[in-house]
């Protein structure tokens, strides 16, 4: 299992698999073929079906600029992975190189069927059961285990992630106007934030503040702003909203929040390793479901719950998103994505609260490993129409123009 750095990455929205991954593929081609005079890009599967709404073509053109590139959206060709692309580099006229890329989620790519060699496996334990047994044997918390594996430099990286999450929310809270694209969706983070401050009920205030932060991050994402994958860009509002809320409103110390972020990263890493975090592979359960599990673990960790309670919180967060489909209207990462992040952030807090008390009265029958495995199996059964193709669900019911 790779470093948690692979879960948290900073980059331009709106989609880790449809913008970040293709951007990495284009950068790889530029590095390999600096003499190239033209590129030809073929997008298949989900990349072809929702690439326009997800701004895939725009990020590829921008990365290759000023070298010209032609982009083809091939929705007919059958491919093994729904996020497949082939890029060909040309000299004056002749082909000088061609590679097949798969954008596997969270901005990660596979090149010609191989994992990126720059991302070594550093975790020998790859299930929560094994990690819990190790922590139990050595009397350590999950975040201490992560520190052992990741090493000293990791803290510096996590500080950067923490700062970017706050910055993304802050920027999103200040912006107003309409998000780009034919849906003509108004940004509402700022208005929600103001409503939160005029509430009489403190519980409503907290809930609305949290929602406004999630909207802020996701509206930034939908407009191509800089966000942190957590674990993906479509689900980039859950963790930052909790981080912002716990840091600014609830006044949790920065160190506690960093510990929580590490533990949340471990959960995302386990989901990615043992299932997937790609909406095109397994629907939104793999994105917002995974983010909710991470959020629940974050909250439980910040509250210094036990390792078992943290696992239980994450398990609850994911279990109750099982079967969640991906059906973005018009192929944009807006409906249902933005609101869904706000709901999942609230659910993360509920899951952590339930885990805190549930473990006192009963042993959990469903482990996190089990629910991750179930998510993977469920994802395989979901039809293509409900896996980031914009061919089913809300995408065919809700009009994509105003
Ligand atoms: S519905 Fe979920 S998985 Fe699909 S694009 Fe939106 S956030 Fe991503």
Tab-separated table of C-alpha atoms and ligand atoms in Angstrom:
chain	number	residue	atom	x	y	z
A	1	UNK	CA	0.000	0.000	0.000
A	2	UNK	CA	1.350	3.413	-0.971
A	3	UNK	CA	1.857	6.532	1.118
A	4	UNK	CA	-1.131	8.570	2.308
A	5	UNK	CA	0.408	11.324	0.156
A	6	UNK	CA	-1.274	9.521	-2.753
A	7	UNK	CA	-4.687	10.140	-1.183
A	8	UNK	CA	-4.184	13.836	-0.469
A	9	UNK	CA	-3.023	15.705	-3.556
A	10	UNK	CA	-3.332	19.378	-4.414
A	11	UNK	CA	-4.514	20.277	-7.899
A	12	UNK	CA	-7.129	21.934	-10.113
A	13	UNK	CA	-10.718	20.617	-10.077
A	14	UNK	CA	-13.229	19.448	-10.981
A	15	UNK	CA	-12.343	15.745	-11.086
A	16	UNK	CA	-9.341	13.771	-9.908
A	17	UNK	CA	-9.939	11.009	-12.438
A	18	UNK	CA	-11.143	13.249	-15.285
A	19	UNK	CA	-8.871	16.300	-14.901
A	20	UNK	CA	-6.026	15.534	-12.497
A	21	UNK	CA	-5.272	12.068	-13.938
A	22	UNK	CA	-5.360	13.228	-17.590
A	23	UNK	CA	-3.193	16.223	-16.627
A	24	UNK	CA	-0.606	13.809	-15.145
A	25	UNK	CA	-0.774	11.706	-18.330
A	26	UNK	CA	-0.164	14.782	-20.499
A	27	UNK	CA	2.756	15.831	-18.264
A	28	UNK	CA	4.246	12.354	-18.615
A	29	UNK	CA	4.105	12.640	-22.417
A	30	UNK	CA	5.777	16.060	-22.311
A	31	UNK	CA	8.590	14.642	-20.150
A	32	UNK	CA	9.073	11.578	-22.366
A	33	UNK	CA	8.831	13.373	-25.700
A	34	UNK	CA	10.151	16.931	-25.282
A	35	UNK	CA	10.705	17.067	-29.061
A	36	UNK	CA	7.011	16.373	-29.848
A	37	UNK	CA	5.316	18.853	-32.207
A	38	UNK	CA	1.746	17.555	-31.935
A	39	UNK	CA	-0.254	15.248	-29.677
A	40	UNK	CA	-3.307	13.181	-30.439
A	41	UNK	CA	-5.511	12.127	-27.522
A	42	UNK	CA	-8.283	9.510	-27.575
A	43	UNK	CA	-10.606	9.346	-24.590
A	44	UNK	CA	-12.717	6.248	-23.930
A	45	UNK	CA	-15.463	5.073	-21.569
A	46	UNK	CA	-16.416	7.506	-18.823
A	47	UNK	CA	-13.683	9.931	-19.929
A	48	UNK	CA	-15.402	10.149	-23.326
A	49	UNK	CA	-18.941	10.287	-21.933
A	50	UNK	CA	-18.419	12.946	-19.264
A	51	UNK	CA	-15.085	14.453	-20.318
A	52	UNK	CA	-16.636	17.703	-21.545
A	53	UNK	CA	-18.588	18.375	-18.343
A	54	UNK	CA	-15.549	17.389	-16.275
A	55	UNK	CA	-13.308	19.738	-18.350
A	56	UNK	CA	-11.011	16.852	-19.399
A	57	UNK	CA	-10.357	18.385	-22.833
A	58	UNK	CA	-9.609	21.798	-21.330
A	59	UNK	CA	-6.986	20.517	-18.878
A	60	UNK	CA	-5.272	18.414	-21.591
A	61	UNK	CA	-5.119	21.383	-23.977
A	62	UNK	CA	-3.852	23.627	-21.183
A	63	UNK	CA	-1.134	21.153	-20.154
A	64	UNK	CA	0.111	20.668	-23.726
A	65	UNK	CA	-0.105	24.374	-24.607
A	66	UNK	CA	1.513	25.757	-26.798
A	67	UNK	CA	1.967	22.366	-28.507
A	68	UNK	CA	-1.212	21.650	-30.498
A	69	UNK	CA	-3.304	18.596	-29.643
A	70	UNK	CA	-6.364	16.922	-31.124
A	71	UNK	CA	-8.836	15.274	-28.769
A	72	UNK	CA	-11.263	12.494	-29.759
A	73	UNK	CA	-14.195	11.390	-27.596
A	74	UNK	CA	-14.695	7.732	-28.510
A	75	UNK	CA	-17.827	6.500	-26.733
A	76	UNK	CA	-18.109	3.283	-28.777
A	77	UNK	CA	-14.854	1.418	-28.166
A	78	UNK	CA	-15.034	-1.098	-25.324
A	79	UNK	CA	-12.241	-0.740	-22.786
A	80	UNK	CA	-11.294	-2.739	-19.683
A	81	UNK	CA	-11.192	0.335	-17.449
A	82	UNK	CA	-13.759	3.136	-17.901
A	83	UNK	CA	-11.122	5.859	-17.562
A	84	UNK	CA	-8.804	4.855	-20.390
A	85	UNK	CA	-6.971	7.219	-22.733
A	86	UNK	CA	-4.366	6.801	-25.452
A	87	UNK	CA	-1.946	9.623	-26.214
A	88	UNK	CA	0.200	9.662	-29.322
A	89	UNK	CA	3.162	12.002	-29.753
A	90	UNK	CA	4.150	13.148	-33.251
A	91	UNK	CA	7.338	14.657	-34.604
A	92	UNK	CA	6.983	16.562	-37.898
A	93	UNK	CA	4.574	13.910	-39.158
A	94	UNK	CA	5.783	10.601	-37.828
A	95	UNK	CA	4.676	8.911	-34.607
A	96	UNK	CA	7.437	9.133	-31.995
A	97	UNK	CA	5.608	7.552	-29.076
A	98	UNK	CA	2.275	6.244	-27.871
A	99	UNK	CA	1.071	5.225	-24.406
A	100	UNK	CA	-2.136	3.956	-22.871
A	101	UNK	CA	-3.104	5.574	-19.578
A	102	UNK	CA	-5.722	4.566	-17.062
A	103	UNK	CA	-6.879	7.206	-14.599
A	104	UNK	CA	-7.655	5.017	-11.593
A	105	UNK	CA	-9.027	7.714	-9.272
A	106	UNK	CA	-7.629	10.307	-6.883
A	107	UNK	CA	-5.385	11.646	-9.671
A	108	UNK	CA	-3.390	8.414	-9.958
A	109	UNK	CA	-2.554	6.930	-13.336
A	110	UNK	CA	-1.354	3.591	-14.652
A	111	UNK	CA	0.866	3.696	-17.724
A	112	UNK	CA	0.728	0.829	-20.226
A	113	UNK	CA	-0.795	-1.464	-17.593
A	114	UNK	CA	1.796	-0.683	-14.911
A	115	UNK	CA	1.572	1.265	-11.685
A	116	UNK	CA	3.542	4.523	-11.637
A	117	UNK	CA	7.032	3.540	-10.398
A	118	UNK	CA	7.374	6.890	-8.563
A	119	UNK	CA	4.808	5.708	-6.041
A	120	UNK	CA	6.324	2.787	-4.078
A	121	UNK	CA	4.404	0.618	-1.631
A	122	UNK	CA	5.457	1.547	1.895
A	123	UNK	CA	2.743	-0.143	3.983
A	124	UNK	CA	3.210	-3.888	4.431
A	125	UNK	CA	-0.116	-4.135	6.284
A	126	UNK	CA	-2.984	-3.592	3.877
A	127	UNK	CA	-6.119	-4.396	5.855
A	128	UNK	CA	-7.664	-2.719	8.883
A	129	UNK	CA	-7.706	-6.068	10.710
A	130	UNK	CA	-3.943	-6.429	10.327
A	131	UNK	CA	-3.308	-2.791	11.289
A	132	UNK	CA	-5.532	-3.057	14.373
A	133	UNK	CA	-3.716	-6.238	15.472
A	134	UNK	CA	-0.339	-4.509	15.071
A	135	UNK	CA	-1.460	-1.413	17.001
A	136	UNK	CA	-2.943	-3.590	19.733
A	137	UNK	CA	0.264	-5.602	20.045
A	138	UNK	CA	2.431	-2.473	20.243
A	139	UNK	CA	-0.010	-0.407	22.337
A	140	UNK	CA	-0.118	2.469	19.866
A	141	UNK	CA	-2.802	4.645	18.290
A	142	UNK	CA	-3.524	4.574	14.568
A	143	UNK	CA	-1.858	7.947	13.995
A	144	UNK	CA	1.294	6.701	15.756
A	145	UNK	CA	1.344	3.687	13.443
A	146	UNK	CA	1.024	6.023	10.437
A	147	UNK	CA	3.942	8.145	11.704
A	148	UNK	CA	6.080	5.001	12.031
A	149	UNK	CA	5.453	4.056	8.411
A	150	UNK	CA	5.450	7.470	6.772
A	151	UNK	CA	8.539	8.918	8.505
A	152	UNK	CA	9.417	12.432	9.658
A	153	UNK	CA	8.963	14.355	6.406
A	154	UNK	CA	5.305	13.381	6.375
A	155	UNK	CA	4.329	16.034	8.912
A	156	UNK	CA	5.566	18.760	6.591
A	157	UNK	CA	3.430	17.350	3.791
A	158	UNK	CA	0.356	17.156	6.021
A	159	UNK	CA	0.825	20.792	7.087
A	160	UNK	CA	0.642	21.749	3.422
A	161	UNK	CA	-2.532	19.712	2.965
A	162	UNK	CA	-4.105	21.262	6.063
A	163	UNK	CA	-3.279	24.796	4.843
A	164	UNK	CA	-4.633	24.158	1.353
A	165	UNK	CA	-7.885	22.734	2.730
A	166	UNK	CA	-8.417	25.895	4.792
A	167	UNK	CA	-7.466	28.091	1.846
A	168	UNK	CA	-9.877	26.321	-0.518
A	169	UNK	CA	-12.783	26.759	1.905
A	170	UNK	CA	-11.842	30.379	2.621
A	171	UNK	CA	-11.676	31.265	-1.055
A	172	UNK	CA	-14.950	29.467	-1.808
A	173	UNK	CA	-16.747	31.291	1.020
A	174	UNK	CA	-15.909	34.658	-0.527
A	175	UNK	CA	-16.994	33.860	-4.079
A	176	UNK	CA	-20.438	34.536	-5.500
A	177	UNK	CA	-21.921	34.299	-9.008
A	178	UNK	CA	-22.649	31.441	-11.364
A	179	UNK	CA	-20.536	28.320	-11.800
A	180	UNK	CA	-19.216	27.677	-15.317
A	181	UNK	CA	-21.213	25.407	-17.636
A	182	UNK	CA	-24.715	25.086	-19.020
A	183	UNK	CA	-26.354	24.218	-15.683
A	184	UNK	CA	-26.059	27.873	-14.576
A	185	UNK	CA	-25.784	26.955	-10.923
A	186	UNK	CA	-25.398	29.787	-8.418
A	187	UNK	CA	-22.653	29.576	-5.848
A	188	UNK	CA	-24.373	29.534	-2.448
A	189	UNK	CA	-21.579	28.895	0.081
A	190	UNK	CA	-21.412	32.576	1.023
A	191	UNK	CA	-25.205	32.846	1.490
A	192	UNK	CA	-25.294	29.655	3.568
A	193	UNK	CA	-22.492	31.002	5.755
A	194	UNK	CA	-24.466	34.198	6.370
A	195	UNK	CA	-27.639	32.219	7.133
A	196	UNK	CA	-25.691	30.189	9.685
A	197	UNK	CA	-24.916	33.351	11.620
A	198	UNK	CA	-28.535	34.450	11.747
A	199	UNK	CA	-29.829	31.139	13.189
A	200	UNK	CA	-31.271	31.117	16.732
A	201	UNK	CA	-30.517	27.459	17.345
A	202	UNK	CA	-26.786	26.736	18.002
A	203	UNK	CA	-27.186	23.228	16.566
A	204	UNK	CA	-28.564	24.647	13.308
A	205	UNK	CA	-25.747	27.204	13.244
A	206	UNK	CA	-23.085	24.501	13.488
A	207	UNK	CA	-24.815	22.355	10.920
A	208	UNK	CA	-25.184	25.224	8.436
A	209	UNK	CA	-21.609	26.381	8.969
A	210	UNK	CA	-20.358	22.897	8.164
A	211	UNK	CA	-22.575	22.762	5.072
A	212	UNK	CA	-21.355	26.174	3.905
A	213	UNK	CA	-17.722	24.994	4.134
A	214	UNK	CA	-18.472	21.874	2.099
A	215	UNK	CA	-20.273	23.989	-0.512
A	216	UNK	CA	-17.331	26.395	-0.574
A	217	UNK	CA	-14.807	23.628	-1.311
A	218	UNK	CA	-17.010	21.908	-3.875
A	219	UNK	CA	-17.936	25.136	-5.632
A	220	UNK	CA	-14.233	25.868	-5.933
A	221	UNK	CA	-13.786	22.399	-7.378
A	222	UNK	CA	-16.658	22.775	-9.844
A	223	UNK	CA	-15.119	25.989	-11.156
A	224	UNK	CA	-11.676	24.429	-11.720
A	225	UNK	CA	-10.174	25.953	-8.544
A	226	UNK	CA	-7.343	24.432	-6.513
A	227	UNK	CA	-8.534	21.757	-4.094
A	228	UNK	CA	-7.221	18.733	-2.190
A	229	UNK	CA	-8.286	15.251	-3.263
A	230	UNK	CA	-9.856	13.629	-0.195
A	231	UNK	CA	-9.951	11.008	-1.570
A	232	UNK	CA	-11.130	12.492	-4.907
A	233	UNK	CA	-12.026	15.922	-6.240
A	234	UNK	CA	-15.727	15.160	-6.557
A	235	UNK	CA	-15.642	14.360	-2.842
A	236	UNK	CA	-13.230	17.162	-1.935
A	237	UNK	CA	-15.642	19.009	0.383
A	238	UNK	CA	-16.226	16.501	3.180
A	239	UNK	CA	-12.820	16.504	4.902
A	240	UNK	CA	-12.007	20.225	4.405
A	241	UNK	CA	-15.390	21.257	5.811
A	242	UNK	CA	-14.773	19.176	8.932
A	243	UNK	CA	-11.207	20.454	9.239
A	244	UNK	CA	-12.363	24.068	8.889
A	245	UNK	CA	-15.217	23.589	11.364
A	246	UNK	CA	-13.139	21.782	13.980
A	247	UNK	CA	-10.279	24.278	13.687
A	248	UNK	CA	-12.099	27.609	13.413
A	249	UNK	CA	-15.435	27.046	15.155
A	250	UNK	CA	-14.765	24.279	17.662
A	251	UNK	CA	-11.162	25.407	18.353
A	252	UNK	CA	-9.517	21.996	18.209
A	253	UNK	CA	-5.694	22.274	18.315
A	254	UNK	CA	-3.895	22.046	14.984
A	255	UNK	CA	-1.921	18.981	16.125
A	256	UNK	CA	-5.114	17.084	16.920
A	257	UNK	CA	-6.532	17.965	13.519
A	258	UNK	CA	-3.362	16.807	11.773
A	259	UNK	CA	-3.590	13.477	13.599
A	260	UNK	CA	-7.205	13.157	12.490
A	261	UNK	CA	-6.269	13.936	8.896
A	262	UNK	CA	-3.623	11.217	8.938
A	263	UNK	CA	-6.089	8.640	10.266
A	264	UNK	CA	-8.664	9.710	7.670
A	265	UNK	CA	-5.967	9.303	5.008
A	266	UNK	CA	-5.317	5.756	6.189
A	267	UNK	CA	-9.005	4.930	5.720
A	268	UNK	CA	-8.986	6.381	2.186
A	269	UNK	CA	-5.827	4.418	1.448
A	270	UNK	CA	-7.436	1.155	2.570
A	271	UNK	CA	-10.471	1.843	0.379
A	272	UNK	CA	-8.277	2.602	-2.619
A	273	UNK	CA	-6.067	-0.452	-2.069
A	274	UNK	CA	-8.785	-3.009	-1.407
A	275	UNK	CA	-11.542	-1.590	-3.617
A	276	UNK	CA	-11.511	1.664	-5.567
A	277	UNK	CA	-12.063	5.394	-5.121
A	278	UNK	CA	-13.212	5.841	-8.713
A	279	UNK	CA	-16.825	6.822	-9.402
A	280	UNK	CA	-16.463	5.404	-12.910
A	281	UNK	CA	-15.527	2.018	-11.416
A	282	UNK	CA	-17.950	1.773	-8.499
A	283	UNK	CA	-20.264	4.777	-8.365
A	284	UNK	CA	-20.393	7.518	-5.764
A	285	UNK	CA	-20.120	5.069	-2.859
A	286	UNK	CA	-16.417	4.945	-3.851
A	287	UNK	CA	-16.060	8.728	-3.739
A	288	UNK	CA	-18.447	10.405	-1.303
A	289	UNK	CA	-18.942	7.099	0.561
A	290	UNK	CA	-15.177	6.819	1.049
A	291	UNK	CA	-14.968	10.503	1.996
A	292	UNK	CA	-17.674	10.017	4.624
A	293	UNK	CA	-15.740	7.066	6.095
A	294	UNK	CA	-12.634	9.264	6.177
A	295	UNK	CA	-14.611	12.126	7.731
A	296	UNK	CA	-16.064	9.859	10.419
A	297	UNK	CA	-12.570	8.558	11.263
A	298	UNK	CA	-11.309	12.151	11.363
A	299	UNK	CA	-13.981	13.183	13.869
A	300	UNK	CA	-13.495	10.077	16.016
A	301	UNK	CA	-9.727	10.604	16.036
A	302	UNK	CA	-10.060	14.292	16.975
A	303	UNK	CA	-12.238	13.207	19.871
A	304	UNK	CA	-9.541	10.729	20.975
A	305	UNK	CA	-11.800	7.744	20.517
A	306	UNK	CA	-10.108	4.318	20.630
A	307	UNK	CA	-8.726	2.615	17.516
A	308	UNK	CA	-11.737	0.295	17.517
A	309	UNK	CA	-14.183	3.191	17.779
A	310	UNK	CA	-12.411	4.980	14.936
A	311	UNK	CA	-12.732	1.893	12.752
A	312	UNK	CA	-16.390	1.584	13.708
A	313	UNK	CA	-17.013	5.230	12.775
A	314	UNK	CA	-15.390	4.742	9.362
A	315	UNK	CA	-17.293	1.535	8.817
A	316	UNK	CA	-20.632	3.236	9.593
A	317	UNK	CA	-19.714	6.113	7.288
A	318	UNK	CA	-19.107	3.809	4.344
A	319	UNK	CA	-21.736	1.141	5.061
A	320	UNK	CA	-24.594	3.580	4.764
A	321	UNK	CA	-23.419	4.844	1.406
A	322	UNK	CA	-23.292	1.359	-0.127
A	323	UNK	CA	-24.952	1.297	-3.523
A	324	UNK	CA	-24.739	5.056	-3.982
A	325	UNK	CA	-24.733	5.778	-7.704
A	326	UNK	CA	-22.826	8.354	-9.725
A	327	UNK	CA	-25.160	10.269	-12.041
A	328	UNK	CA	-23.813	13.796	-12.537
A	329	UNK	CA	-26.282	15.995	-14.416
A	330	UNK	CA	-24.816	17.156	-17.725
A	331	UNK	CA	-21.553	15.422	-16.754
A	332	UNK	CA	-20.715	18.355	-14.446
A	333	UNK	CA	-19.393	17.757	-10.929
A	334	UNK	CA	-22.262	19.822	-9.478
A	335	UNK	CA	-25.593	17.974	-9.171
A	336	UNK	CA	-25.665	15.861	-7.004
A	337	UNK	CA	-22.002	16.236	-6.041
A	338	UNK	CA	-21.915	19.578	-4.216
A	339	UNK	CA	-24.895	19.044	-1.928
A	340	UNK	CA	-23.905	15.411	-1.407
A	341	UNK	CA	-20.605	16.480	0.139
A	342	UNK	CA	-22.434	18.730	2.596
A	343	UNK	CA	-24.720	15.862	3.611
A	344	UNK	CA	-21.791	13.435	3.970
A	345	UNK	CA	-19.942	15.888	6.230
A	346	UNK	CA	-22.941	15.910	8.598
A	347	UNK	CA	-23.142	12.129	8.399
A	348	UNK	CA	-19.470	11.850	9.338
A	349	UNK	CA	-20.208	13.566	12.649
A	350	UNK	CA	-23.256	11.347	13.224
A	351	UNK	CA	-21.264	8.197	12.431
A	352	UNK	CA	-18.495	9.158	14.886
A	353	UNK	CA	-21.062	9.929	17.579
A	354	UNK	CA	-22.796	6.617	17.062
A	355	UNK	CA	-19.501	4.708	17.056
A	356	UNK	CA	-18.503	6.328	20.339
A	357	UNK	CA	-21.494	4.879	22.169
A	358	UNK	CA	-22.289	1.808	20.071
A	359	UNK	CA	-19.011	0.149	20.973
A	360	UNK	CA	-19.963	0.362	24.660
A	361	UNK	CA	-23.093	-1.730	24.212
A	362	UNK	CA	-22.268	-4.194	21.440
A	363	UNK	CA	-19.466	-5.686	19.411
A	364	UNK	CA	-19.565	-4.606	15.804
A	365	UNK	CA	-20.414	-7.515	13.458
A	366	UNK	CA	-19.329	-5.616	10.346
A	367	UNK	CA	-15.669	-4.688	10.125
A	368	UNK	CA	-14.281	-1.918	7.933
A	369	UNK	CA	-12.539	-4.526	5.759
A	370	UNK	CA	-15.884	-6.255	5.191
A	371	UNK	CA	-17.667	-3.099	4.170
A	372	UNK	CA	-14.821	-2.105	1.805
A	373	UNK	CA	-15.044	-5.526	0.185
A	374	UNK	CA	-18.820	-5.139	-0.098
A	375	UNK	CA	-18.434	-1.723	-1.706
A	376	UNK	CA	-16.157	-3.243	-4.322
A	377	UNK	CA	-18.571	-6.100	-5.077
A	378	UNK	CA	-21.533	-3.725	-5.189
A	379	UNK	CA	-19.647	-1.416	-7.549
A	380	UNK	CA	-19.090	-4.265	-9.989
A	381	UNK	CA	-22.846	-4.939	-10.044
A	382	UNK	CA	-23.827	-1.336	-10.716
A	383	UNK	CA	-24.730	-0.753	-14.357
A	384	UNK	CA	-22.536	1.495	-16.486
A	385	UNK	CA	-25.384	4.075	-16.629
A	386	UNK	CA	-24.878	4.736	-12.922
A	387	UNK	CA	-21.084	4.958	-12.916
A	388	UNK	CA	-19.989	8.438	-14.033
A	389	UNK	CA	-21.358	8.113	-17.546
A	390	UNK	CA	-24.195	10.673	-17.190
A	391	UNK	CA	-26.459	8.091	-18.890
A	392	UNK	CA	-28.761	7.301	-15.955
A	393	UNK	CA	-30.251	8.444	-12.637
A	394	UNK	CA	-30.486	12.185	-12.030
A	395	UNK	CA	-28.517	12.791	-15.238
A	396	UNK	CA	-31.483	11.672	-17.348
A	397	UNK	CA	-34.244	13.123	-15.162
A	398	UNK	CA	-32.950	16.584	-14.298
A	399	UNK	CA	-32.704	18.973	-17.270
A	400	UNK	CA	-29.105	19.968	-17.960
A	401	UNK	CA	-30.021	23.446	-19.193
A	402	UNK	CA	-31.923	26.301	-17.611
B	1	LIG	S1	-21.927	11.807	-8.198
B	1	LIG	FE1	-20.234	11.339	-6.772
B	1	LIG	S2	-18.825	10.027	-7.917
B	1	LIG	FE2	-20.174	11.028	-9.393
B	1	LIG	S3	-19.069	12.855	-10.100
B	1	LIG	FE3	-20.387	13.447	-8.378
B	1	LIG	S4	-19.104	13.246	-6.525
B	1	LIG	FE4	-18.062	12.115	-8.189
